[in-house]
Amino acid sequence: QRAYAAESLGVSDARIALALLALVLWLLFLFTFIFLAIQGWFSEGNFESTVQSLFICVSGGMTKALRKKTSGESSHSINELINNIMNDDKAAAASKAATVAKK
């Protein structure tokens, strides 16, 4: 019955094996990277400096990739904000000019 449920969801034994292999490889790369980073942090040499730089670059790249942008960071939002400020300034200037003209 489990096999039928898995088949109805489109999951085959080959897909499960492939997913497990990908997960194991990903974990292997992750642990390798962590151990190289730890080694690089406690030693001083050219290779270690490269590992430290790589660790910082990857951390920054992952942070940038995974962080959601706020509405103020998109160029469309910034342009819209500037246009609103400029329109408000024009409206305020016109209102002030109309008040001065009435006097």
Tab-separated table of C-alpha atoms in Angstrom:
chain	number	residue	atom	x	y	z
A	1	GLN	CA	0.000	0.000	0.000
A	2	ARG	CA	2.947	2.335	0.646
A	3	ALA	CA	4.279	1.675	-2.829
A	4	TYR	CA	0.906	2.610	-4.331
A	5	ALA	CA	0.779	5.842	-2.289
A	6	ALA	CA	4.305	6.773	-3.387
A	7	GLU	CA	3.475	5.997	-7.026
A	8	SER	CA	0.325	8.093	-6.896
A	9	LEU	CA	2.438	11.042	-5.714
A	10	GLY	CA	4.937	10.518	-8.531
A	11	VAL	CA	7.763	9.338	-6.289
A	12	SER	CA	9.750	6.347	-7.486
A	13	ASP	CA	12.551	4.362	-5.899
A	14	ALA	CA	14.992	5.985	-8.322
A	15	ARG	CA	13.898	9.506	-7.308
A	16	ILE	CA	14.226	8.638	-3.615
A	17	ALA	CA	17.723	7.195	-4.194
A	18	LEU	CA	18.722	10.274	-6.196
A	19	ALA	CA	17.419	12.614	-3.483
A	20	LEU	CA	19.307	10.689	-0.800
A	21	LEU	CA	22.502	10.745	-2.870
A	22	ALA	CA	22.140	14.497	-3.412
A	23	LEU	CA	21.548	15.013	0.309
A	24	VAL	CA	24.617	12.961	1.251
A	25	LEU	CA	26.792	14.854	-1.256
A	26	TRP	CA	25.476	18.202	-0.024
A	27	LEU	CA	26.232	17.248	3.597
A	28	LEU	CA	29.680	16.020	2.577
A	29	PHE	CA	30.465	19.349	0.893
A	30	LEU	CA	29.072	21.252	3.886
A	31	PHE	CA	31.178	19.372	6.429
A	32	THR	CA	34.270	19.594	4.221
A	33	PHE	CA	33.792	23.335	3.949
A	34	ILE	CA	33.267	23.731	7.703
A	35	PHE	CA	36.344	21.670	8.568
A	36	LEU	CA	38.482	23.571	6.064
A	37	ALA	CA	37.199	26.841	7.512
A	38	ILE	CA	38.044	25.738	11.045
A	39	GLN	CA	41.510	24.628	9.918
A	40	GLY	CA	41.997	27.931	8.116
A	41	TRP	CA	41.019	29.976	11.132
A	42	PHE	CA	43.566	28.365	13.429
A	43	SER	CA	46.512	28.242	11.038
A	44	GLU	CA	48.366	31.006	9.286
A	45	GLY	CA	49.423	30.565	5.696
A	46	ASN	CA	48.396	31.275	2.134
A	47	PHE	CA	45.951	28.387	1.884
A	48	GLU	CA	44.362	29.251	5.199
A	49	SER	CA	43.972	32.903	4.169
A	50	THR	CA	42.255	31.741	1.000
A	51	VAL	CA	39.909	29.534	3.018
A	52	GLN	CA	39.084	32.442	5.337
A	53	SER	CA	38.319	34.703	2.374
A	54	LEU	CA	36.201	32.011	0.737
A	55	PHE	CA	34.283	31.477	3.975
A	56	ILE	CA	33.512	35.182	4.261
A	57	CYS	CA	32.489	35.432	0.574
A	58	VAL	CA	30.204	32.402	0.770
A	59	SER	CA	28.633	33.641	4.007
A	60	GLY	CA	27.966	37.053	2.476
A	61	GLY	CA	26.592	35.542	-0.721
A	62	MET	CA	24.271	33.210	1.162
A	63	THR	CA	23.063	36.054	3.369
A	64	LYS	CA	22.320	38.199	0.329
A	65	ALA	CA	20.594	35.361	-1.507
A	66	LEU	CA	18.405	34.304	1.410
A	67	ARG	CA	17.471	37.750	2.755
A	68	LYS	CA	14.261	39.322	1.508
A	69	LYS	CA	14.559	42.848	0.187
A	70	THR	CA	12.573	45.526	1.939
A	71	SER	CA	10.303	47.781	-0.073
A	72	GLY	CA	12.800	50.634	0.217
A	73	GLU	CA	15.544	48.653	-1.519
A	74	SER	CA	13.903	48.245	-4.919
A	75	SER	CA	14.654	50.887	-7.544
A	76	HIS	CA	10.954	51.096	-8.474
A	77	SER	CA	10.021	51.919	-4.883
A	78	ILE	CA	12.773	54.532	-4.573
A	79	ASN	CA	11.752	56.224	-7.840
A	80	GLU	CA	8.123	56.228	-6.699
A	81	LEU	CA	9.116	57.789	-3.376
A	82	ILE	CA	11.142	60.512	-5.109
A	83	ASN	CA	8.256	61.273	-7.468
A	84	ASN	CA	5.824	61.520	-4.534
A	85	ILE	CA	8.138	63.915	-2.692
A	86	MET	CA	8.589	66.047	-5.802
A	87	ASN	CA	4.822	66.143	-6.433
A	88	ASP	CA	4.182	67.091	-2.793
A	89	ASP	CA	6.755	69.886	-3.081
A	90	LYS	CA	5.099	71.185	-6.264
A	91	ALA	CA	1.674	71.079	-4.640
A	92	ALA	CA	2.970	72.880	-1.542
A	93	ALA	CA	4.683	75.525	-3.687
A	94	ALA	CA	1.495	76.060	-5.722
A	95	SER	CA	-0.564	76.362	-2.556
A	96	LYS	CA	1.881	78.866	-1.086
A	97	ALA	CA	1.881	80.858	-4.334
A	98	ALA	CA	-1.942	80.930	-4.317
A	99	THR	CA	-1.960	82.148	-0.717
A	100	VAL	CA	0.542	84.906	-1.501
A	101	ALA	CA	-1.445	85.929	-4.609
A	102	LYS	CA	-4.659	86.337	-2.562
A	103	LYS	CA	-2.984	88.849	-0.230
